[in-house]
mmCIF file of C-alpha atoms in Angstrom:
data_model
loop_
_atom_site.group_PDB
_atom_site.id
_atom_site.type_symbol
_atom_site.label_atom_id
_atom_site.label_comp_id
_atom_site.label_asym_id
_atom_site.label_seq_id
_atom_site.Cartn_x
_atom_site.Cartn_y
_atom_site.Cartn_z
ATOM 1 C CA UNK A 1 -19.672 66.819 79.101
ATOM 2 C CA UNK A 2 -19.591 66.534 75.333
ATOM 3 C CA UNK A 3 -22.959 66.534 73.660
ATOM 4 C CA UNK A 4 -25.094 68.199 71.045
ATOM 5 C CA UNK A 5 -26.470 71.500 72.234
ATOM 6 C CA UNK A 6 -30.019 71.118 73.463
ATOM 7 C CA UNK A 7 -30.788 74.839 73.142
ATOM 8 C CA UNK A 8 -32.707 74.700 69.890
ATOM 9 C CA UNK A 9 -34.848 71.709 70.758
ATOM 10 C CA UNK A 10 -38.539 72.218 71.413
ATOM 11 C CA UNK A 11 -38.723 69.954 74.458
ATOM 12 C CA UNK A 12 -38.834 71.894 77.732
ATOM 13 C CA UNK A 13 -36.839 69.166 79.486
ATOM 14 C CA UNK A 14 -34.010 69.387 76.976
ATOM 15 C CA UNK A 15 -34.136 73.171 77.138
ATOM 16 C CA UNK A 16 -34.077 73.184 80.943
ATOM 17 C CA UNK A 17 -31.112 70.819 80.976
ATOM 18 C CA UNK A 18 -29.233 73.268 78.809
ATOM 19 C CA UNK A 19 -29.423 75.621 81.784
ATOM 20 C CA UNK A 20 -29.283 73.280 84.746
ATOM 21 C CA UNK A 21 -28.173 69.868 83.538
ATOM 22 C CA UNK A 22 -24.996 69.358 85.431
ATOM 23 C CA UNK A 23 -24.716 68.135 88.955
ATOM 24 C CA UNK A 24 -22.831 71.133 90.293
ATOM 25 C CA UNK A 25 -25.392 73.589 89.006
ATOM 26 C CA UNK A 26 -28.222 71.760 90.740
ATOM 27 C CA UNK A 27 -26.238 71.553 93.974
ATOM 28 C CA UNK A 28 -25.419 75.279 93.826
ATOM 29 C CA UNK A 29 -29.150 75.973 93.457
ATOM 30 C CA UNK A 30 -29.876 73.588 96.325
ATOM 31 C CA UNK A 31 -27.418 75.379 98.608
ATOM 32 C CA UNK A 32 -28.725 78.804 97.598
ATOM 33 C CA UNK A 33 -32.216 77.626 98.585
ATOM 34 C CA UNK A 34 -30.735 76.518 101.906
ATOM 35 C CA UNK A 35 -29.428 80.032 102.514
ATOM 36 C CA UNK A 36 -25.962 80.234 100.917
ATOM 37 C CA UNK A 37 -25.358 83.691 99.414
ATOM 38 C CA UNK A 38 -21.613 84.288 99.251
ATOM 39 C CA UNK A 39 -18.926 82.718 97.099
ATOM 40 C CA UNK A 40 -17.117 81.326 100.125
ATOM 41 C CA UNK A 41 -20.346 79.794 101.504
ATOM 42 C CA UNK A 42 -20.835 77.775 98.321
ATOM 43 C CA UNK A 43 -17.155 76.944 98.147
ATOM 44 C CA UNK A 44 -16.898 75.685 101.709
ATOM 45 C CA UNK A 45 -20.176 73.736 101.659
ATOM 46 C CA UNK A 46 -19.682 72.046 98.289
ATOM 47 C CA UNK A 47 -15.925 71.494 98.261
ATOM 48 C CA UNK A 48 -16.014 72.691 94.653
ATOM 49 C CA UNK A 49 -12.929 74.044 92.892
ATOM 50 C CA UNK A 50 -13.011 77.885 92.906
ATOM 51 C CA UNK A 51 -12.681 78.218 89.142
ATOM 52 C CA UNK A 52 -15.514 75.729 88.573
ATOM 53 C CA UNK A 53 -17.681 77.611 91.061
ATOM 54 C CA UNK A 54 -16.862 80.947 89.426
ATOM 55 C CA UNK A 55 -17.926 79.643 86.005
ATOM 56 C CA UNK A 56 -21.149 78.109 87.297
ATOM 57 C CA UNK A 57 -22.138 81.238 89.233
ATOM 58 C CA UNK A 58 -21.383 83.504 86.253
ATOM 59 C CA UNK A 59 -23.571 81.348 84.070
ATOM 60 C CA UNK A 60 -26.391 81.228 86.631
ATOM 61 C CA UNK A 61 -26.320 85.050 86.804
ATOM 62 C CA UNK A 62 -26.395 85.302 82.984
ATOM 63 C CA UNK A 63 -29.321 82.887 82.846
ATOM 64 C CA UNK A 64 -31.241 84.878 85.447
ATOM 65 C CA UNK A 65 -31.186 82.461 88.405
ATOM 66 C CA UNK A 66 -29.253 84.920 90.575
ATOM 67 C CA UNK A 67 -28.730 88.643 90.787
ATOM 68 C CA UNK A 68 -25.609 90.073 92.414
ATOM 69 C CA UNK A 69 -26.085 92.300 95.452
ATOM 70 C CA UNK A 70 -23.189 94.355 96.795
ATOM 71 C CA UNK A 71 -22.820 93.985 100.544
ATOM 72 C CA UNK A 72 -19.472 95.730 101.102
ATOM 73 C CA UNK A 73 -17.870 98.677 99.297
ATOM 74 C CA UNK A 74 -14.149 98.286 100.105
ATOM 75 C CA UNK A 75 -13.161 95.878 98.908
ATOM 76 C CA UNK A 76 -16.265 95.374 96.746
ATOM 77 C CA UNK A 77 -18.080 92.191 97.786
ATOM 78 C CA UNK A 78 -21.231 90.707 96.348
ATOM 79 C CA UNK A 79 -23.832 88.179 97.347
ATOM 80 C CA UNK A 80 -25.845 85.952 95.045
ATOM 81 C CA UNK A 81 -29.559 86.416 95.507
ATOM 82 C CA UNK A 82 -32.041 84.002 93.950
ATOM 83 C CA UNK A 83 -34.518 85.489 91.488
ATOM 84 C CA UNK A 84 -38.108 84.309 91.010
ATOM 85 C CA UNK A 85 -36.773 81.928 88.326
ATOM 86 C CA UNK A 86 -34.295 80.441 90.797
ATOM 87 C CA UNK A 87 -36.795 80.231 93.662
ATOM 88 C CA UNK A 88 -39.256 78.476 91.352
ATOM 89 C CA UNK A 89 -36.770 75.610 91.010
ATOM 90 C CA UNK A 90 -37.882 74.366 94.452
ATOM 91 C CA UNK A 91 -40.502 71.916 93.109
ATOM 92 C CA UNK A 92 -38.007 70.412 90.641
ATOM 93 C CA UNK A 93 -35.432 69.744 93.348
ATOM 94 C CA UNK A 94 -38.088 68.437 95.739
ATOM 95 C CA UNK A 95 -39.503 66.066 93.109
ATOM 96 C CA UNK A 96 -35.966 64.797 92.542
ATOM 97 C CA UNK A 97 -35.334 64.530 96.287
ATOM 98 C CA UNK A 98 -38.566 62.594 96.849
ATOM 99 C CA UNK A 99 -37.654 60.166 94.064
ATOM 100 C CA UNK A 100 -34.155 59.879 95.529
ATOM 101 C CA UNK A 101 -35.527 59.046 98.966
ATOM 102 C CA UNK A 102 -37.758 56.336 97.471
ATOM 103 C CA UNK A 103 -35.285 54.711 95.090
ATOM 104 C CA UNK A 104 -31.745 55.628 96.120
ATOM 105 C CA UNK A 105 -31.812 56.262 99.871
ATOM 106 C CA UNK A 106 -34.613 53.728 100.517
ATOM 107 C CA UNK A 107 -34.172 52.620 104.149
ATOM 108 C CA UNK A 108 -31.425 55.201 104.723
ATOM 109 C CA UNK A 109 -33.429 58.445 104.480
ATOM 110 C CA UNK A 110 -31.382 61.219 106.087
ATOM 111 C CA UNK A 111 -33.402 64.298 105.113
ATOM 112 C CA UNK A 112 -37.140 64.696 104.652
ATOM 113 C CA UNK A 113 -39.544 67.505 103.921
ATOM 114 C CA UNK A 114 -41.717 69.073 106.603
ATOM 115 C CA UNK A 115 -44.347 71.721 106.980
ATOM 116 C CA UNK A 116 -42.471 74.674 108.544
ATOM 117 C CA UNK A 117 -45.520 75.697 110.568
ATOM 118 C CA UNK A 118 -46.697 72.350 111.921
ATOM 119 C CA UNK A 119 -43.415 70.424 111.767
ATOM 120 C CA UNK A 120 -45.318 67.511 110.210
ATOM 121 C CA UNK A 121 -43.610 65.380 107.619
ATOM 122 C CA UNK A 122 -44.516 66.330 104.047
ATOM 123 C CA UNK A 123 -44.684 63.916 101.129
ATOM 124 C CA UNK A 124 -44.259 65.703 97.794
ATOM 125 C CA UNK A 125 -46.533 64.508 94.975
ATOM 126 C CA UNK A 126 -47.065 66.058 91.574
ATOM 127 C CA UNK A 127 -50.699 66.748 90.707
ATOM 128 C CA UNK A 128 -52.726 68.691 88.159
ATOM 129 C CA UNK A 129 -53.498 72.114 89.599
ATOM 130 C CA UNK A 130 -57.150 71.966 88.544
ATOM 131 C CA UNK A 131 -58.258 68.354 89.041
ATOM 132 C CA UNK A 132 -55.629 67.461 91.710
ATOM 133 C CA UNK A 133 -55.167 64.110 89.973
ATOM 134 C CA UNK A 134 -51.738 62.625 90.599
ATOM 135 C CA UNK A 135 -49.364 62.806 87.623
ATOM 136 C CA UNK A 136 -47.680 59.417 87.371
ATOM 137 C CA UNK A 137 -46.654 57.056 84.572
ATOM 138 C CA UNK A 138 -49.655 56.009 82.525
ATOM 139 C CA UNK A 139 -51.788 58.941 83.685
ATOM 140 C CA UNK A 140 -50.262 61.950 81.885
ATOM 141 C CA UNK A 141 -50.339 62.733 78.205
ATOM 142 C CA UNK A 142 -48.493 65.222 76.068
ATOM 143 C CA UNK A 143 -49.870 67.437 73.356
ATOM 144 C CA UNK A 144 -48.572 70.153 71.086
ATOM 145 C CA UNK A 145 -48.370 73.597 72.692
ATOM 146 C CA UNK A 146 -49.257 76.894 71.021
ATOM 147 C CA UNK A 147 -45.815 77.277 69.433
ATOM 148 C CA UNK A 148 -45.137 73.697 68.339
ATOM 149 C CA UNK A 149 -43.557 73.254 64.917
ATOM 150 C CA UNK A 150 -45.630 71.564 62.228
ATOM 151 C CA UNK A 151 -43.400 68.488 62.513
ATOM 152 C CA UNK A 152 -43.911 68.210 66.259
ATOM 153 C CA UNK A 153 -47.640 68.839 65.950
ATOM 154 C CA UNK A 154 -47.816 65.965 63.450
ATOM 155 C CA UNK A 155 -45.820 63.655 65.743
ATOM 156 C CA UNK A 156 -48.101 64.367 68.706
ATOM 157 C CA UNK A 157 -51.344 64.220 66.739
ATOM 158 C CA UNK A 158 -52.387 60.803 67.932
ATOM 159 C CA UNK A 159 -51.463 61.773 71.477
ATOM 160 C CA UNK A 160 -48.881 60.131 73.693
ATOM 161 C CA UNK A 161 -49.121 58.882 77.272
ATOM 162 C CA UNK A 162 -45.951 58.988 79.379
ATOM 163 C CA UNK A 163 -44.825 55.578 80.562
ATOM 164 C CA UNK A 164 -47.719 53.743 78.923
ATOM 165 C CA UNK A 165 -47.322 50.072 78.149
ATOM 166 C CA UNK A 166 -46.558 49.503 74.470
ATOM 167 C CA UNK A 167 -47.482 52.537 72.520
ATOM 168 C CA UNK A 168 -46.350 53.829 69.175
ATOM 169 C CA UNK A 169 -43.235 55.869 69.730
ATOM 170 C CA UNK A 170 -43.245 59.602 69.181
ATOM 171 C CA UNK A 171 -40.372 61.353 67.514
ATOM 172 C CA UNK A 172 -39.235 63.266 70.578
ATOM 173 C CA UNK B 1 -17.727 65.965 84.097
ATOM 174 C CA UNK B 2 -15.059 66.150 86.768
ATOM 175 C CA UNK B 3 -16.363 66.412 90.267
ATOM 176 C CA UNK B 4 -16.331 64.900 93.692
ATOM 177 C CA UNK B 5 -18.440 61.782 93.862
ATOM 178 C CA UNK B 6 -21.827 62.531 95.359
ATOM 179 C CA UNK B 7 -22.503 58.891 96.242
ATOM 180 C CA UNK B 8 -21.660 59.099 99.916
ATOM 181 C CA UNK B 9 -23.546 62.304 100.635
ATOM 182 C CA UNK B 10 -26.701 62.155 102.699
ATOM 183 C CA UNK B 11 -28.691 64.531 100.522
ATOM 184 C CA UNK B 12 -31.211 62.732 98.285
ATOM 185 C CA UNK B 13 -30.690 65.312 95.529
ATOM 186 C CA UNK B 14 -26.945 64.745 95.440
ATOM 187 C CA UNK B 15 -27.518 61.007 95.553
ATOM 188 C CA UNK B 16 -30.061 61.127 92.743
ATOM 189 C CA UNK B 17 -27.717 63.191 90.597
ATOM 190 C CA UNK B 18 -25.116 60.495 90.996
ATOM 191 C CA UNK B 19 -27.507 58.298 89.033
ATOM 192 C CA UNK B 20 -29.196 60.734 86.700
ATOM 193 C CA UNK B 21 -27.253 63.984 86.687
ATOM 194 C CA UNK B 22 -26.206 64.234 83.117
ATOM 195 C CA UNK B 23 -28.282 65.554 80.310
ATOM 196 C CA UNK B 24 -28.134 62.429 78.172
ATOM 197 C CA UNK B 25 -29.340 60.173 80.950
ATOM 198 C CA UNK B 26 -32.403 62.337 81.555
ATOM 199 C CA UNK B 27 -33.144 62.485 77.830
ATOM 200 C CA UNK B 28 -32.813 58.695 77.518
ATOM 201 C CA UNK B 29 -35.329 58.334 80.356
ATOM 202 C CA UNK B 30 -37.583 60.895 78.684
ATOM 203 C CA UNK B 31 -37.538 58.968 75.394
ATOM 204 C CA UNK B 32 -38.116 55.643 77.135
ATOM 205 C CA UNK B 33 -41.204 57.185 78.775
ATOM 206 C CA UNK B 34 -42.309 58.276 75.284
ATOM 207 C CA UNK B 35 -42.108 54.679 74.068
ATOM 208 C CA UNK B 36 -38.512 54.092 72.894
ATOM 209 C CA UNK B 37 -37.385 50.544 73.686
ATOM 210 C CA UNK B 38 -34.606 49.592 71.275
ATOM 211 C CA UNK B 39 -31.052 50.814 70.953
ATOM 212 C CA UNK B 40 -31.681 52.147 67.461
ATOM 213 C CA UNK B 41 -34.806 54.032 68.620
ATOM 214 C CA UNK B 42 -32.796 55.954 71.192
ATOM 215 C CA UNK B 43 -29.937 56.431 68.789
ATOM 216 C CA UNK B 44 -32.072 57.789 65.969
ATOM 217 C CA UNK B 45 -34.206 60.042 68.184
ATOM 218 C CA UNK B 46 -31.389 61.537 70.235
ATOM 219 C CA UNK B 47 -28.597 61.749 67.680
ATOM 220 C CA UNK B 48 -26.325 60.418 70.417
ATOM 221 C CA UNK B 49 -22.999 58.703 69.628
ATOM 222 C CA UNK B 50 -23.447 54.897 69.804
ATOM 223 C CA UNK B 51 -20.669 54.387 72.358
ATOM 224 C CA UNK B 52 -22.103 57.113 74.610
ATOM 225 C CA UNK B 53 -25.555 55.546 74.339
ATOM 226 C CA UNK B 54 -24.154 52.072 75.104
ATOM 227 C CA UNK B 55 -22.463 53.344 78.259
ATOM 228 C CA UNK B 56 -25.527 55.225 79.455
ATOM 229 C CA UNK B 57 -27.878 52.277 78.844
ATOM 230 C CA UNK B 58 -25.505 49.842 80.586
ATOM 231 C CA UNK B 59 -25.403 52.106 83.589
ATOM 232 C CA UNK B 60 -29.171 52.577 83.643
ATOM 233 C CA UNK B 61 -29.611 48.786 83.605
ATOM 234 C CA UNK B 62 -27.063 48.402 86.450
ATOM 235 C CA UNK B 63 -28.875 51.066 88.471
ATOM 236 C CA UNK B 64 -32.227 49.367 87.943
ATOM 237 C CA UNK B 65 -33.972 51.888 85.671
ATOM 238 C CA UNK B 66 -34.280 49.335 82.869
ATOM 239 C CA UNK B 67 -34.422 45.581 82.469
ATOM 240 C CA UNK B 68 -33.391 43.943 79.222
ATOM 241 C CA UNK B 69 -36.048 41.922 77.414
ATOM 242 C CA UNK B 70 -35.067 39.663 74.531
ATOM 243 C CA UNK B 71 -37.332 40.145 71.527
ATOM 244 C CA UNK B 72 -35.463 38.095 68.905
ATOM 245 C CA UNK B 73 -33.364 34.949 69.217
ATOM 246 C CA UNK B 74 -31.197 35.012 66.056
ATOM 247 C CA UNK B 75 -29.427 37.274 66.163
ATOM 248 C CA UNK B 76 -30.133 37.989 69.852
ATOM 249 C CA UNK B 77 -31.847 41.361 70.212
ATOM 250 C CA UNK B 78 -32.989 43.062 73.374
ATOM 251 C CA UNK B 79 -35.325 45.855 74.326
ATOM 252 C CA UNK B 80 -34.986 48.165 77.301
ATOM 253 C CA UNK B 81 -38.031 48.079 79.524
ATOM 254 C CA UNK B 82 -38.539 50.655 82.264
ATOM 255 C CA UNK B 83 -38.785 49.302 85.814
ATOM 256 C CA UNK B 84 -40.924 50.805 88.570
ATOM 257 C CA UNK B 85 -37.905 52.927 89.528
ATOM 258 C CA UNK B 86 -37.657 54.275 85.976
ATOM 259 C CA UNK B 87 -41.401 54.831 85.595
ATOM 260 C CA UNK B 88 -41.442 56.721 88.887
ATOM 261 C CA UNK B 89 -39.134 59.314 87.332
ATOM 262 C CA UNK B 90 -42.172 60.797 85.530
ATOM 263 C CA UNK B 91 -42.924 63.435 88.207
ATOM 264 C CA UNK B 92 -39.277 64.583 88.253
ATOM 265 C CA UNK B 93 -39.199 65.110 84.497
ATOM 266 C CA UNK B 94 -42.630 66.754 84.511
ATOM 267 C CA UNK B 95 -41.633 69.143 87.302
ATOM 268 C CA UNK B 96 -38.562 70.046 85.249
ATOM 269 C CA UNK B 97 -40.649 70.394 82.075
ATOM 270 C CA UNK B 98 -43.182 72.659 83.809
ATOM 271 C CA UNK B 99 -40.385 74.874 85.127
ATOM 272 C CA UNK B 100 -38.825 74.886 81.644
ATOM 273 C CA UNK B 101 -42.090 75.980 80.050
ATOM 274 C CA UNK B 102 -42.424 78.824 82.562
ATOM 275 C CA UNK B 103 -38.846 80.108 82.549
ATOM 276 C CA UNK B 104 -37.089 78.895 79.414
ATOM 277 C CA UNK B 105 -39.760 78.419 76.750
ATOM 278 C CA UNK B 106 -41.977 81.245 78.096
ATOM 279 C CA UNK B 107 -44.022 82.442 75.113
ATOM 280 C CA UNK B 108 -42.692 79.627 72.898
ATOM 281 C CA UNK B 109 -44.280 76.584 74.587
ATOM 282 C CA UNK B 110 -44.179 73.684 72.117
ATOM 283 C CA UNK B 111 -45.266 70.773 74.328
ATOM 284 C CA UNK B 112 -47.685 70.734 77.227
ATOM 285 C CA UNK B 113 -49.210 68.122 79.507
ATOM 286 C CA UNK B 114 -52.750 66.888 79.090
ATOM 287 C CA UNK B 115 -55.179 64.514 80.697
ATOM 288 C CA UNK B 116 -55.168 61.458 78.404
ATOM 289 C CA UNK B 117 -58.858 60.820 79.058
ATOM 290 C CA UNK B 118 -60.319 64.307 78.730
ATOM 291 C CA UNK B 119 -57.655 65.898 76.546
ATOM 292 C CA UNK B 120 -57.683 68.929 78.868
ATOM 293 C CA UNK B 121 -54.456 70.775 79.518
ATOM 294 C CA UNK B 122 -52.771 69.766 82.770
ATOM 295 C CA UNK B 123 -50.657 72.074 84.914
ATOM 296 C CA UNK B 124 -48.242 70.133 87.134
ATOM 297 C CA UNK B 125 -47.858 71.434 90.681
ATOM 298 C CA UNK B 126 -46.054 69.821 93.585
ATOM 299 C CA UNK B 127 -48.153 69.445 96.732
ATOM 300 C CA UNK B 128 -48.064 67.629 100.046
ATOM 301 C CA UNK B 129 -49.942 64.346 99.665
ATOM 302 C CA UNK B 130 -51.858 64.811 102.910
ATOM 303 C CA UNK B 131 -52.641 68.522 103.163
ATOM 304 C CA UNK B 132 -52.479 69.253 99.385
ATOM 305 C CA UNK B 133 -50.634 72.478 100.205
ATOM 306 C CA UNK B 134 -48.432 73.641 97.363
ATOM 307 C CA UNK B 135 -44.701 73.134 97.915
ATOM 308 C CA UNK B 136 -42.992 76.328 96.814
ATOM 309 C CA UNK B 137 -40.110 78.473 98.069
ATOM 310 C CA UNK B 138 -40.788 79.726 101.580
ATOM 311 C CA UNK B 139 -43.396 77.044 102.295
ATOM 312 C CA UNK B 140 -41.333 73.852 102.684
ATOM 313 C CA UNK B 141 -38.961 72.937 105.451
ATOM 314 C CA UNK B 142 -36.388 70.206 105.842
ATOM 315 C CA UNK B 143 -35.762 68.031 108.839
ATOM 316 C CA UNK B 144 -33.517 65.129 109.708
ATOM 317 C CA UNK B 145 -34.793 61.744 108.533
ATOM 318 C CA UNK B 146 -34.621 58.477 110.479
ATOM 319 C CA UNK B 147 -31.076 57.713 109.326
ATOM 320 C CA UNK B 148 -29.489 61.165 109.508
ATOM 321 C CA UNK B 149 -25.969 61.330 110.900
ATOM 322 C CA UNK B 150 -25.475 63.117 114.222
ATOM 323 C CA UNK B 151 -23.761 65.974 112.372
ATOM 324 C CA UNK B 152 -26.672 66.437 109.970
ATOM 325 C CA UNK B 153 -29.199 66.159 112.777
ATOM 326 C CA UNK B 154 -27.367 68.954 114.599
ATOM 327 C CA UNK B 155 -27.266 71.143 111.471
ATOM 328 C CA UNK B 156 -31.007 70.755 110.886
ATOM 329 C CA UNK B 157 -31.986 71.160 114.548
ATOM 330 C CA UNK B 158 -33.244 74.709 114.242
ATOM 331 C CA UNK B 159 -35.078 73.776 111.073
ATOM 332 C CA UNK B 160 -34.565 75.229 107.625
ATOM 333 C CA UNK B 161 -37.074 76.611 105.147
ATOM 334 C CA UNK B 162 -36.225 76.285 101.450
ATOM 335 C CA UNK B 163 -35.905 79.624 99.683
ATOM 336 C CA UNK B 164 -36.719 81.668 102.792
ATOM 337 C CA UNK B 165 -35.545 85.264 102.925
ATOM 338 C CA UNK B 166 -32.432 85.650 105.056
ATOM 339 C CA UNK B 167 -32.059 82.630 107.208
ATOM 340 C CA UNK B 168 -29.066 81.118 108.941
ATOM 341 C CA UNK B 169 -27.367 78.827 106.497
ATOM 342 C CA UNK B 170 -27.341 75.117 107.080
ATOM 343 C CA UNK B 171 -24.197 73.097 106.600
ATOM 344 C CA UNK B 172 -25.409 71.253 103.533
#
């Protein structure tokens, strides 16, 4: 994909996409969370070209999503183990999956979340940790964080609400 | 990006990526949620090539993220208005942003979420709507949905927990 690099932007979405923003990368993370650990597991499950898979895995190791663990000495063989950073991607993929079930799969839902202890169906919703209010369009604002640039701080000064009807647009 | 089409897969993540899985598309949705409505707003804010932006917006209209609203008759000018499907992408982007603040921005957080009424900082967490249990690695399972294929149903029969330590791998 040709595009400007997002790496220097201040937005955490843009910065996260720099690391994860291609379909294969997200599907590799998905399969790792489902238990895939070896090159051939990913390759067989995803039907991805080996050289593409090699590049994506290398990059995910560099970025700290995986560490390599040797599981055989001769010939040397390694598994890809998710780090805390990789494991913490679960809520992102589940939020995407829940949206996908609502708006893409609709009546054709093939996979749903469940509580592994009770077996009950689980419906993922994003809430504020403290107040437990649901974070949906019109009910979440953005503000400058501790390390915002002066320019960004200025742009966010009046506050911005995500998905609000008719509001002055913010610069990013 | 060259890859197999994800459109026929049963996984809601793969299916969602078919619609949203490129960085520009997610950033266009982000800016729309921040108040951008006109072609030139997106163009100026994102620094995206006009032909790339045209293609992405066309596709987002086709997929039902936006409707076009005419705001001037001569010459005809249209704004892009988010639909319910587009507005419902807020939790996905916020889950990604929260992960990005934790693992990419780290000590350099420039933007954070707030409650638009109180101004208090908000920390997005994904929970089950009913039990309010947090959905993190090791604590969420997957099961076949109502329209799963026989093959998928078989693969998920023993159950799978996302991000569990050492579990039998599931076929997708």
